[in-house]
Tab-separated table of C-alpha atoms and ligand atoms in Angstrom:
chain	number	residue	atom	x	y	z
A	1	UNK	CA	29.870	40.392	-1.313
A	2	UNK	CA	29.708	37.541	1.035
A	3	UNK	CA	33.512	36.786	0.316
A	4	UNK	CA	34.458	39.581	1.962
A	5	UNK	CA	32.846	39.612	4.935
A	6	UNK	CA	33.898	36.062	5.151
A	7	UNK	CA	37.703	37.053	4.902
A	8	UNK	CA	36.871	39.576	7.163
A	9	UNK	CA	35.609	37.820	9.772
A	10	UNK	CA	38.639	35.356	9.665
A	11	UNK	CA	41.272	38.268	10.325
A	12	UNK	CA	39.049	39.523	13.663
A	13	UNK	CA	36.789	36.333	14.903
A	14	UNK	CA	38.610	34.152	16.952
A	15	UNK	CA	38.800	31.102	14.820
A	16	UNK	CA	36.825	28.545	17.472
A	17	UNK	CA	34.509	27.462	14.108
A	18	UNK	CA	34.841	25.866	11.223
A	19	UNK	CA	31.848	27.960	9.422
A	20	UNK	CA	30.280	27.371	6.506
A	21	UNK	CA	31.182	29.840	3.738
A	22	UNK	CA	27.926	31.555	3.834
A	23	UNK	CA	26.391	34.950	5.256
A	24	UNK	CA	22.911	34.840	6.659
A	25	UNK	CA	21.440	38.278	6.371
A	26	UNK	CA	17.103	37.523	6.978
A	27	UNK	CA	14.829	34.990	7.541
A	28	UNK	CA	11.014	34.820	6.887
A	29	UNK	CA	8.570	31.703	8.119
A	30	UNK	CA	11.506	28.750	7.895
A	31	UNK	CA	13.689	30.333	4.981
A	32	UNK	CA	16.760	32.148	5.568
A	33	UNK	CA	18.217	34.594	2.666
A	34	UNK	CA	21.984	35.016	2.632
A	35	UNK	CA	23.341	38.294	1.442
A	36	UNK	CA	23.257	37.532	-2.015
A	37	UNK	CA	19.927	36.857	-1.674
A	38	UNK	CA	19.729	32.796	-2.160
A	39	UNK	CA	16.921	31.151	-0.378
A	40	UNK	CA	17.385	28.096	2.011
A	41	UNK	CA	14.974	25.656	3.606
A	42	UNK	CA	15.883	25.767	7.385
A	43	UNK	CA	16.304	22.431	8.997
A	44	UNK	CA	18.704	23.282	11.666
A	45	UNK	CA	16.718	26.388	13.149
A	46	UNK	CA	19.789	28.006	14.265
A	47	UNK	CA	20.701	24.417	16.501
A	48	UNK	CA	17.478	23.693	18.029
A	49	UNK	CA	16.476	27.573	18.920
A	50	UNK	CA	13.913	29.295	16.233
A	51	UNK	CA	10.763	26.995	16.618
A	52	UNK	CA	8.635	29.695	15.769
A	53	UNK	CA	10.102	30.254	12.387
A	54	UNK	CA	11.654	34.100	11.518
A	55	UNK	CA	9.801	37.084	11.662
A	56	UNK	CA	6.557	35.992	13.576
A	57	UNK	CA	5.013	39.703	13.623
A	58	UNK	CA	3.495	39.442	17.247
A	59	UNK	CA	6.844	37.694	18.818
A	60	UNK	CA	8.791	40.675	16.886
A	61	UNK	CA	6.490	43.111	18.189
A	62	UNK	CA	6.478	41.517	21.573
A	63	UNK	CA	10.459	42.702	21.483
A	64	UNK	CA	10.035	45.949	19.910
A	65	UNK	CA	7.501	47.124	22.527
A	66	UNK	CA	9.823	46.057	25.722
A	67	UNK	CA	12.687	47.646	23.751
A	68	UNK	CA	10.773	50.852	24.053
A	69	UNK	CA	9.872	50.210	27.730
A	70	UNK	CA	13.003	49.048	29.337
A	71	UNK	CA	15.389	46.378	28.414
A	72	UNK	CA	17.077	45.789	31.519
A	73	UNK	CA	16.814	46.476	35.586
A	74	UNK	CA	19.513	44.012	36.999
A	75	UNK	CA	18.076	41.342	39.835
A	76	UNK	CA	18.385	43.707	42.559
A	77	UNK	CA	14.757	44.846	41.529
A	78	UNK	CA	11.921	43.241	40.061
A	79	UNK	CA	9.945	43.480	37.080
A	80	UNK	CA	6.957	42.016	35.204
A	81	UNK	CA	8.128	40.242	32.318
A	82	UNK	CA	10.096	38.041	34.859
A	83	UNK	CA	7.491	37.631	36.740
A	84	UNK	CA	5.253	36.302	33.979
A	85	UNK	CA	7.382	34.168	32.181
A	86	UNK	CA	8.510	32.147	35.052
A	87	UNK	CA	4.684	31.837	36.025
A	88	UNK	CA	3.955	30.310	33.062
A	89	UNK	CA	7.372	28.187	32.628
A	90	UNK	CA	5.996	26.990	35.577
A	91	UNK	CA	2.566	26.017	34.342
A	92	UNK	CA	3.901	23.803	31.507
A	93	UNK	CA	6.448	22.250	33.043
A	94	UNK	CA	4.997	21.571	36.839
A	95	UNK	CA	8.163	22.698	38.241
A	96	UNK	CA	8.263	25.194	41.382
A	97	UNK	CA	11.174	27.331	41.299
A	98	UNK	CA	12.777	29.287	37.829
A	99	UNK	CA	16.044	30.682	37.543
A	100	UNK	CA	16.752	32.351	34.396
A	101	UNK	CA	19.889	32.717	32.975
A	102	UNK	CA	21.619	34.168	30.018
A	103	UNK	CA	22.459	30.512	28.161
A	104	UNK	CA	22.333	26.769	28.442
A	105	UNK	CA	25.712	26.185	29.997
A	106	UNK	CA	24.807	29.099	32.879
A	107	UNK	CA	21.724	26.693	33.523
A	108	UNK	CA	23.672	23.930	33.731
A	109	UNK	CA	26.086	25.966	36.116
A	110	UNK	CA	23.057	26.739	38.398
A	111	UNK	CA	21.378	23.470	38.383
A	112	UNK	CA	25.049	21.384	39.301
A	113	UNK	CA	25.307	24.427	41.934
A	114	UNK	CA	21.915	23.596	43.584
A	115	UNK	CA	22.736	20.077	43.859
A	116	UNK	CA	25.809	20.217	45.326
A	117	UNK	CA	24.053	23.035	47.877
A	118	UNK	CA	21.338	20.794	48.567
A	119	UNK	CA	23.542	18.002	49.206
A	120	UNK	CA	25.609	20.129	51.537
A	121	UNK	CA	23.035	21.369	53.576
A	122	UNK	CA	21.778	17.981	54.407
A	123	UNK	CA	25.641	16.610	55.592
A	124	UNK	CA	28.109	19.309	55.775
A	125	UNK	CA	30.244	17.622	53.425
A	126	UNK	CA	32.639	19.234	50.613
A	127	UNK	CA	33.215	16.539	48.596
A	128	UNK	CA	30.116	15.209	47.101
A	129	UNK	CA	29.964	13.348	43.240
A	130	UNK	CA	27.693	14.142	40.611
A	131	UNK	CA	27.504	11.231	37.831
A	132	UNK	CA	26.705	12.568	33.993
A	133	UNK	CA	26.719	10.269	30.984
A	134	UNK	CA	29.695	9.618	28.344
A	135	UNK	CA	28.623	11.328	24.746
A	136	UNK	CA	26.456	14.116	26.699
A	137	UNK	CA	27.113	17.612	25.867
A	138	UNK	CA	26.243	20.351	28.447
A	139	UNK	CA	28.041	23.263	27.397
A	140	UNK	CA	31.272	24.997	27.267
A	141	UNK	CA	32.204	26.874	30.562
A	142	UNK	CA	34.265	24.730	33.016
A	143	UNK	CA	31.163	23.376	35.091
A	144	UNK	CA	29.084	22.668	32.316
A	145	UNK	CA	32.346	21.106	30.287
A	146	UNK	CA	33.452	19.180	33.342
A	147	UNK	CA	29.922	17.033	33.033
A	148	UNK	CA	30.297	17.256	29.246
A	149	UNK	CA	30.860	13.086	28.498
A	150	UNK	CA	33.224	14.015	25.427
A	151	UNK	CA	37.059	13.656	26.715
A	152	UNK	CA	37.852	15.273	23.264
A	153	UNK	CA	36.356	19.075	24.340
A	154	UNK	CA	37.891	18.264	28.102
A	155	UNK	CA	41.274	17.637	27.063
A	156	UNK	CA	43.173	20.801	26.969
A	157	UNK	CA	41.264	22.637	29.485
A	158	UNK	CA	41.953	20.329	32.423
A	159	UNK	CA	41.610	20.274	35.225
A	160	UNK	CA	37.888	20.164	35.328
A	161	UNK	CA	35.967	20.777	38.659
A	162	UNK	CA	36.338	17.467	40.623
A	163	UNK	CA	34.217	14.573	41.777
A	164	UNK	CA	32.526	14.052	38.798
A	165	UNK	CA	32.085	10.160	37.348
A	166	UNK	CA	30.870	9.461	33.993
A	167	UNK	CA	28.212	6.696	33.444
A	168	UNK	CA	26.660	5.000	29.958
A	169	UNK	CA	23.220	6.076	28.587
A	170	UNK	CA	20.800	3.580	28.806
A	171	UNK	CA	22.672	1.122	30.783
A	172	UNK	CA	21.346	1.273	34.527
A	173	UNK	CA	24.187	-1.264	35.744
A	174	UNK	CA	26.880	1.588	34.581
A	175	UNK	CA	25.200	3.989	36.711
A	176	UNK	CA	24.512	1.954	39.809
A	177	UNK	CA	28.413	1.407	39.993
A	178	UNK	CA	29.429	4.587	40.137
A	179	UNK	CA	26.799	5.500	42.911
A	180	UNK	CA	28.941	6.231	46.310
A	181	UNK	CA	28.040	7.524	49.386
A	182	UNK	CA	29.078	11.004	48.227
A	183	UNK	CA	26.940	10.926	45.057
A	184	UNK	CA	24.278	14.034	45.023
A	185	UNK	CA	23.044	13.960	41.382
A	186	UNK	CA	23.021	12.375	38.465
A	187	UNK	CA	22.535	14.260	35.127
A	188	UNK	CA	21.113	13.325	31.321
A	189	UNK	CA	19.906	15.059	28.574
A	190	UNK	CA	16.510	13.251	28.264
A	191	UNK	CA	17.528	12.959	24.812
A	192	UNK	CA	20.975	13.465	23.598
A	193	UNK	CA	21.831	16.015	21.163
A	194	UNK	CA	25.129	16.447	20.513
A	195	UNK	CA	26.247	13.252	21.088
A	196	UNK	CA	24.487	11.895	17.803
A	197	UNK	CA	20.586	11.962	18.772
A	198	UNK	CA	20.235	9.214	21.742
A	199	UNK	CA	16.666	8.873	23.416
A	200	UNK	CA	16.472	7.823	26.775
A	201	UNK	CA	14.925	4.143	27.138
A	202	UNK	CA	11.846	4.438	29.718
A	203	UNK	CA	12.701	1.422	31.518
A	204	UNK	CA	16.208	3.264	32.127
A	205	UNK	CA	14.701	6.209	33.516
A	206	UNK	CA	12.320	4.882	35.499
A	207	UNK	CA	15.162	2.968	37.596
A	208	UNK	CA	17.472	5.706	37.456
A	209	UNK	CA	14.905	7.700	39.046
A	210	UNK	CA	13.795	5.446	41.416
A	211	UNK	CA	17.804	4.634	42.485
A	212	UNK	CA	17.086	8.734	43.078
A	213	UNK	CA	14.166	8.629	44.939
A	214	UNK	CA	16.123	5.755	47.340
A	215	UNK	CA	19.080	7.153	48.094
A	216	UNK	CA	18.087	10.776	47.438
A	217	UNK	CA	19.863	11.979	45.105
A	218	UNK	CA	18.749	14.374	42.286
A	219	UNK	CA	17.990	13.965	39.059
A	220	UNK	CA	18.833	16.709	36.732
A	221	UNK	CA	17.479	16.801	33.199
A	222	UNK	CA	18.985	18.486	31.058
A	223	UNK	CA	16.353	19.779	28.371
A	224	UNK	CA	17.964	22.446	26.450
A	225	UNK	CA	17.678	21.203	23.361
A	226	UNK	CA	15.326	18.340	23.760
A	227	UNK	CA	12.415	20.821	25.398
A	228	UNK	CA	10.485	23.059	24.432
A	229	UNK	CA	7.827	20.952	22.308
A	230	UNK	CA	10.765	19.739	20.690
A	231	UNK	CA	9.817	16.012	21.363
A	232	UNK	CA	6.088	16.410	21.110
A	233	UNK	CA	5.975	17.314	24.654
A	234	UNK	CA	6.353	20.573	26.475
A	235	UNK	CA	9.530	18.814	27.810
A	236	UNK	CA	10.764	15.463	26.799
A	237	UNK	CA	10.563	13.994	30.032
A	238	UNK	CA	6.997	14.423	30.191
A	239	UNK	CA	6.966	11.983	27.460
A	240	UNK	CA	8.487	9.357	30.100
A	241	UNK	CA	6.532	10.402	32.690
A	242	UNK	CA	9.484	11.117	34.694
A	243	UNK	CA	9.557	14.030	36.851
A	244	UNK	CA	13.226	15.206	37.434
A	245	UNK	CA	14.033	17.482	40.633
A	246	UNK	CA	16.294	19.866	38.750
A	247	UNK	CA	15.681	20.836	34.582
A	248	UNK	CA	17.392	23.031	32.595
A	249	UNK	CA	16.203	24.731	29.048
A	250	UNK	CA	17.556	27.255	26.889
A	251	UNK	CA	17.976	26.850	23.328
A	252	UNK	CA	13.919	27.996	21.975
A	253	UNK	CA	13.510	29.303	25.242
A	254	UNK	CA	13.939	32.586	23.783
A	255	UNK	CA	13.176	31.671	20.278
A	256	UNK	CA	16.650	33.389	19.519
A	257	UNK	CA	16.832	36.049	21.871
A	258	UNK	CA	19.750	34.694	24.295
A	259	UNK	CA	18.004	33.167	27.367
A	260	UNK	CA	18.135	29.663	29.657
A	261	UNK	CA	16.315	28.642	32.805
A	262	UNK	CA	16.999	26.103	35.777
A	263	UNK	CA	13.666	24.991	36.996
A	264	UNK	CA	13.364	22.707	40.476
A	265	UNK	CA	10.580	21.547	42.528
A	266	UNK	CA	9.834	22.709	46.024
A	267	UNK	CA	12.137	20.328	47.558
A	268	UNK	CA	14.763	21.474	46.082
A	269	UNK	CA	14.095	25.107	46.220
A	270	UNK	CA	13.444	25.198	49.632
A	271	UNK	CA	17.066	23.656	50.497
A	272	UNK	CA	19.475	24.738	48.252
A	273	UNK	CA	20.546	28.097	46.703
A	274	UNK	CA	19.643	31.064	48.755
A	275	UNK	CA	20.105	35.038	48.765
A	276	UNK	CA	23.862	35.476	47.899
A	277	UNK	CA	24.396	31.664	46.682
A	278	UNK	CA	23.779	32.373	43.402
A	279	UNK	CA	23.673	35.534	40.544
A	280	UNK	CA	23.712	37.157	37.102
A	281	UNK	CA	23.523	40.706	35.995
A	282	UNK	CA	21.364	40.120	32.718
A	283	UNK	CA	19.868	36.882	33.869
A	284	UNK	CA	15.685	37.427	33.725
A	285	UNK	CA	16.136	40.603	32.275
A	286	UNK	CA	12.818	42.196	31.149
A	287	UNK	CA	13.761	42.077	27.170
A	288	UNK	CA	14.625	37.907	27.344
A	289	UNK	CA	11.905	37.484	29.699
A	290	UNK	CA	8.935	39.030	26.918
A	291	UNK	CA	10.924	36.824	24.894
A	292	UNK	CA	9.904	33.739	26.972
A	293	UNK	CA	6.621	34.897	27.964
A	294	UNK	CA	5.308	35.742	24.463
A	295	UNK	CA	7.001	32.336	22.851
A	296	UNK	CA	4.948	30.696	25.735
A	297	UNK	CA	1.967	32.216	24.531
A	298	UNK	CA	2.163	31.180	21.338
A	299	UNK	CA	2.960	28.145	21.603
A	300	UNK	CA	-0.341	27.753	23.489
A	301	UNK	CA	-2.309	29.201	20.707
A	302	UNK	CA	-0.576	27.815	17.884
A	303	UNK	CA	-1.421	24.531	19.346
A	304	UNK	CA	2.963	23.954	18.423
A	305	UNK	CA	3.138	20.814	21.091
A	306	UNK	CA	0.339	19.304	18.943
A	307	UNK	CA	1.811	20.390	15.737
A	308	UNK	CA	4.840	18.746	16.443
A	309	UNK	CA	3.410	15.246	17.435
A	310	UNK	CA	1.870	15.129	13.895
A	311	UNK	CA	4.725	16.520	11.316
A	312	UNK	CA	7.071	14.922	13.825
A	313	UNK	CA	5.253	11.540	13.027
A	314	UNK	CA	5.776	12.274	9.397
A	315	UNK	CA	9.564	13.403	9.067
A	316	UNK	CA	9.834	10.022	11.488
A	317	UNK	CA	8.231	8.126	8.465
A	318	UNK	CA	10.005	9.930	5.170
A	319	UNK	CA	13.509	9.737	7.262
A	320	UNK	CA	12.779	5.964	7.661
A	321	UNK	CA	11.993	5.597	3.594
A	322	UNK	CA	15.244	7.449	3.226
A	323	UNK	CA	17.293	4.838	5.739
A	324	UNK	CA	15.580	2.258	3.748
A	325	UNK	CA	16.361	3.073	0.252
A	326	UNK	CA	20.283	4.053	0.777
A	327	UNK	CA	23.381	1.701	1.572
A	328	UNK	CA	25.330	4.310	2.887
A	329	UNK	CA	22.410	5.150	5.638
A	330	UNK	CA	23.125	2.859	8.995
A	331	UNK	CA	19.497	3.946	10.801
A	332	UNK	CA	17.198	6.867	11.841
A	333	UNK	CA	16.770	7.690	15.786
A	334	UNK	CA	15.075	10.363	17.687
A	335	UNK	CA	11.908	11.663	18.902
A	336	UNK	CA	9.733	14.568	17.225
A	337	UNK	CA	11.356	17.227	15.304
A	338	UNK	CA	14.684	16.022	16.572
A	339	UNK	CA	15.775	13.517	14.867
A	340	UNK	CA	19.151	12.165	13.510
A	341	UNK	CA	20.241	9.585	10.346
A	342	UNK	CA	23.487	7.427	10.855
A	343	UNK	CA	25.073	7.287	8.136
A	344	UNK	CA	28.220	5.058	7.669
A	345	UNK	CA	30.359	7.803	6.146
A	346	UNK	CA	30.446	11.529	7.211
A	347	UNK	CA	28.159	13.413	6.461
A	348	UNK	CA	29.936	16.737	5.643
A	349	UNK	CA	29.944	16.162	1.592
A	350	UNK	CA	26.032	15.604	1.933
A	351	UNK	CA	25.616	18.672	4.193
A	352	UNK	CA	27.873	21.361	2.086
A	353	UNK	CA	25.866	19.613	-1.205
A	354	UNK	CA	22.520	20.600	0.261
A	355	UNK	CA	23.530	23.944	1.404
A	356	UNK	CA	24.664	24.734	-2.127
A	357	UNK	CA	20.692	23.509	-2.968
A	358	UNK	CA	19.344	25.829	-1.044
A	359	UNK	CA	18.656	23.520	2.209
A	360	UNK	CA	20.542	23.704	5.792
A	361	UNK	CA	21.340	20.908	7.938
A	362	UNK	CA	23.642	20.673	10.651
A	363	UNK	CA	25.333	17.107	11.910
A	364	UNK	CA	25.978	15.293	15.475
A	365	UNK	CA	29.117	13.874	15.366
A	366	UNK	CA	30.963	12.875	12.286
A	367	UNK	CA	28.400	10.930	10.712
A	368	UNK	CA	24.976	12.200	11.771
A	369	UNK	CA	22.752	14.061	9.916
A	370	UNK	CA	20.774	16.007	12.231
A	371	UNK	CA	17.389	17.194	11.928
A	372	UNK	CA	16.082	20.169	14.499
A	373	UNK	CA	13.565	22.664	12.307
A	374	UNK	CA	11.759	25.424	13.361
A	375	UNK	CA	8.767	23.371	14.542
A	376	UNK	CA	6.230	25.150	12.755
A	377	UNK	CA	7.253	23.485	9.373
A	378	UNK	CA	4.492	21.539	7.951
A	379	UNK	CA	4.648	18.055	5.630
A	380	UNK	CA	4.973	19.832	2.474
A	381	UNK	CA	8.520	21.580	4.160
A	382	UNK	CA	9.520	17.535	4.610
A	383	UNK	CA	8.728	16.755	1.121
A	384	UNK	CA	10.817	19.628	0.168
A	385	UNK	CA	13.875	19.021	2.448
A	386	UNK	CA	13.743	15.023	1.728
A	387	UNK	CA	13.457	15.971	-2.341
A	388	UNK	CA	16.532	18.188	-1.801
A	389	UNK	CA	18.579	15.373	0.717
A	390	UNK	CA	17.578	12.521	-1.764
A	391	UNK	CA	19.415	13.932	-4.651
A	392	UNK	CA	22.711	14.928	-2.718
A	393	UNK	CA	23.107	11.564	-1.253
A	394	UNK	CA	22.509	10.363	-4.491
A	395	UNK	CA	25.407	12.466	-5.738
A	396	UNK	CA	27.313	11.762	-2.629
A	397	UNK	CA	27.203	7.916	-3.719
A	398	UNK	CA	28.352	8.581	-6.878
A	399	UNK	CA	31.482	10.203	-6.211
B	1	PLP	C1	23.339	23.619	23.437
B	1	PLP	C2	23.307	22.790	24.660
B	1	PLP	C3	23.881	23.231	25.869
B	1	PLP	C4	24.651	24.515	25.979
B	1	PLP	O1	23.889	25.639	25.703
B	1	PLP	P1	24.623	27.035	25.347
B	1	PLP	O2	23.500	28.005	25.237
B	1	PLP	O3	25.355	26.816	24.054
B	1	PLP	O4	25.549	27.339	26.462
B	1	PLP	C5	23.735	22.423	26.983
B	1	PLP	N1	23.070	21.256	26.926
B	1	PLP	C6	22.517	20.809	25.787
B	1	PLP	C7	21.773	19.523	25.792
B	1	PLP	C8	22.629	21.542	24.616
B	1	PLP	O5	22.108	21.071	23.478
């Protein structure tokens, strides 16, 4: 049954994946069924985006009743799921100013858009410099690509919009020399996802920021996969203690329902995008925004942030036994539920093994196992999914 959709699918989906040969059809708590009715563990949550699980009954019925009220109004009116959601995106994060969008790359669009606005305001000029990092990945439209640190996904699509200089994570010296005159932001993913699971160091944060706070320029954080309780706090860079003057989430925003936000402080709201700067048609629409506003909710009373900090804690630990007890496994990095292991071979063998076990992982690069569950799974889903990974490495080792 799935082999034909799969054929299917090939003949009328532009090929821009290489998928994996299986058909999800429903998901319960942090299983997914494909059609033939196999049951996996879900450790990839659908990259980052289902942290509530599948099928939470008050989130579904949260959608069901807007769906019956009205879905969408367009920004030329207003309308209360909007208006609640970005109240309390605001409350957890301590940001002013929200700007919802339809995905992570149209945040990323927005928040590179308000800095360059920002930075034109204050001089008139045209040709200001924004400095991202090499191995970050922001997204696929030509802003978000052109700050994307991967020359791999740039390649073919160039030219990318101009005036942007590429610096290394963690090394402050890399970023001071690129700093010019013209320079308006610079821009990191507090910790980096698809580039193979990089933290931030505090210490290079903390001077990035303050080169920032010197020569005012703004720092954007991107958070779209990294947020969202992800890292054990609301955002990650609340973990750092760093307060950035653009963000940008998306990914469990939504909890699967498509939906991204730029956030900014006051400072930045007050001198940057204004009424015709800036626009979607479905951006903040009422059904994403009861999305947002009811995963907000329950994250609150599900106590998730605190959740995470303990499991997180634990898959840290049973990852690290893991890194320990193979050759083949270089080291384990990350933060919270995201986490990757480095292995020194690709990992594709180990992944397409545990899928055919009933367990899904994704990779980060080549040779990266990555690990983003839903982050409601609990220490017994850990055992499970390191019971599952220990015998397909095993076999992988074999061969
Ligand atoms: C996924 C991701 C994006 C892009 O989000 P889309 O919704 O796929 O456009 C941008 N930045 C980071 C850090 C991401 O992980």
């Amino acid at each position: 049954m799935m082999k034909e959709y799969i054929e299917q699918a090939e003949k009328d989906l532009l090929h821009t994946y290489n998928r994996y040969p299986i058909v999800f059809d429903r998901g319960e708590d942090v299983y997914l069924y494909d059609l033939e009715g196999k049951k996996y563990l879900d450790f990839a949550a659908g990259i980052a985006v289902f942290a509530l699980g599948y099928g939470n009954r008050e989130y579904n019925d949260a959608l069901k009743g807007q769906i019956d009220k009205l879905i969408h109004t367009s920004n030329y009116y207003y309308n209360v799921p909007a208006v609640e959601a970005a109240k309390k995106l605001k409350a957890v994060s301590g940001m002013d100013r929200v700007f919802f969008t339809n995905s992570g790359a149209e945040a990323i669009e927005g928040a590179v858009k308000a800095a360059r606005k920002y930075a034109y305001l204050k001089d008139g000029r045209t040709d200001h410099e924004i400095i991202a990092m090499e191995h970050s990945f922001h997204g696929r439209t030509m802003g978000a690509l052109s700050v994307t640190g991967n020359p791999k996904y740039r390649e073919a699509f160039e030219p990318m919009i101009g005036n942007i200089r590429f610096a290394v994570l963690n090394d402050f010296e890399s970023v001071a020399a690129q700093v010019t005159d013209k320079t308006c932001a610079i821009l990191l993913e507090t910790v980096q996802g698809e580039g193979g699971i990089f933290p931030v160091r505090k210490e290079f944060l903390e001077q990035v920021k303050e080169l920032c706070e010197k020569r005012d320029i703004l720092l954007i954080l991107d958070e779209i996969q990294c947020g969202m309780g992800r890292c054990g706090t609301f955002f990650a860079w609340q973990r750092y203690g760093i307060k950035p003057d653009i963000m940008t989430t998306a990914k469990a925003l939504g909890c699967g329902v498509p939906v991204g936000a730029f956030l900014m402080t006051e400072k930045v709201g007050a001198a940057s995008l204004t009424a015709g700067d800036h626009g979607t048609t479905y951006g903040g629409n009422p059904l994403a925004c009861a999305a947002v506003s009811k995963v907000l909710d329950l994250f609150d009373r599900n106590h998730i942030i605190e959740h995470v900090e303990k499991v997180g804690n634990y898959l840290e630990q049973e990852l690290d036994k893991l890194a320990e007890e193979f050759d083949c496994i270089e080291t384990r990095r990350g933060v919270g539920l995201m986490q990757g292991l480095v292995f020194k071979v690709p990992v594709g063998a180990v992944i397409n093994r545990a899928l055919e076990k009933g367990l899904v992982l994704i990779n980060a690069g080549t040779h990266i196992l990555r690990f983003v569950p839903p982050l409601i799974i609990t220490e017994e889903h850990v055992d499970a999914m390191t019971a599952i990974l220990r015998e397909c490495i095993k076999q992988a080792e074999a061969v």
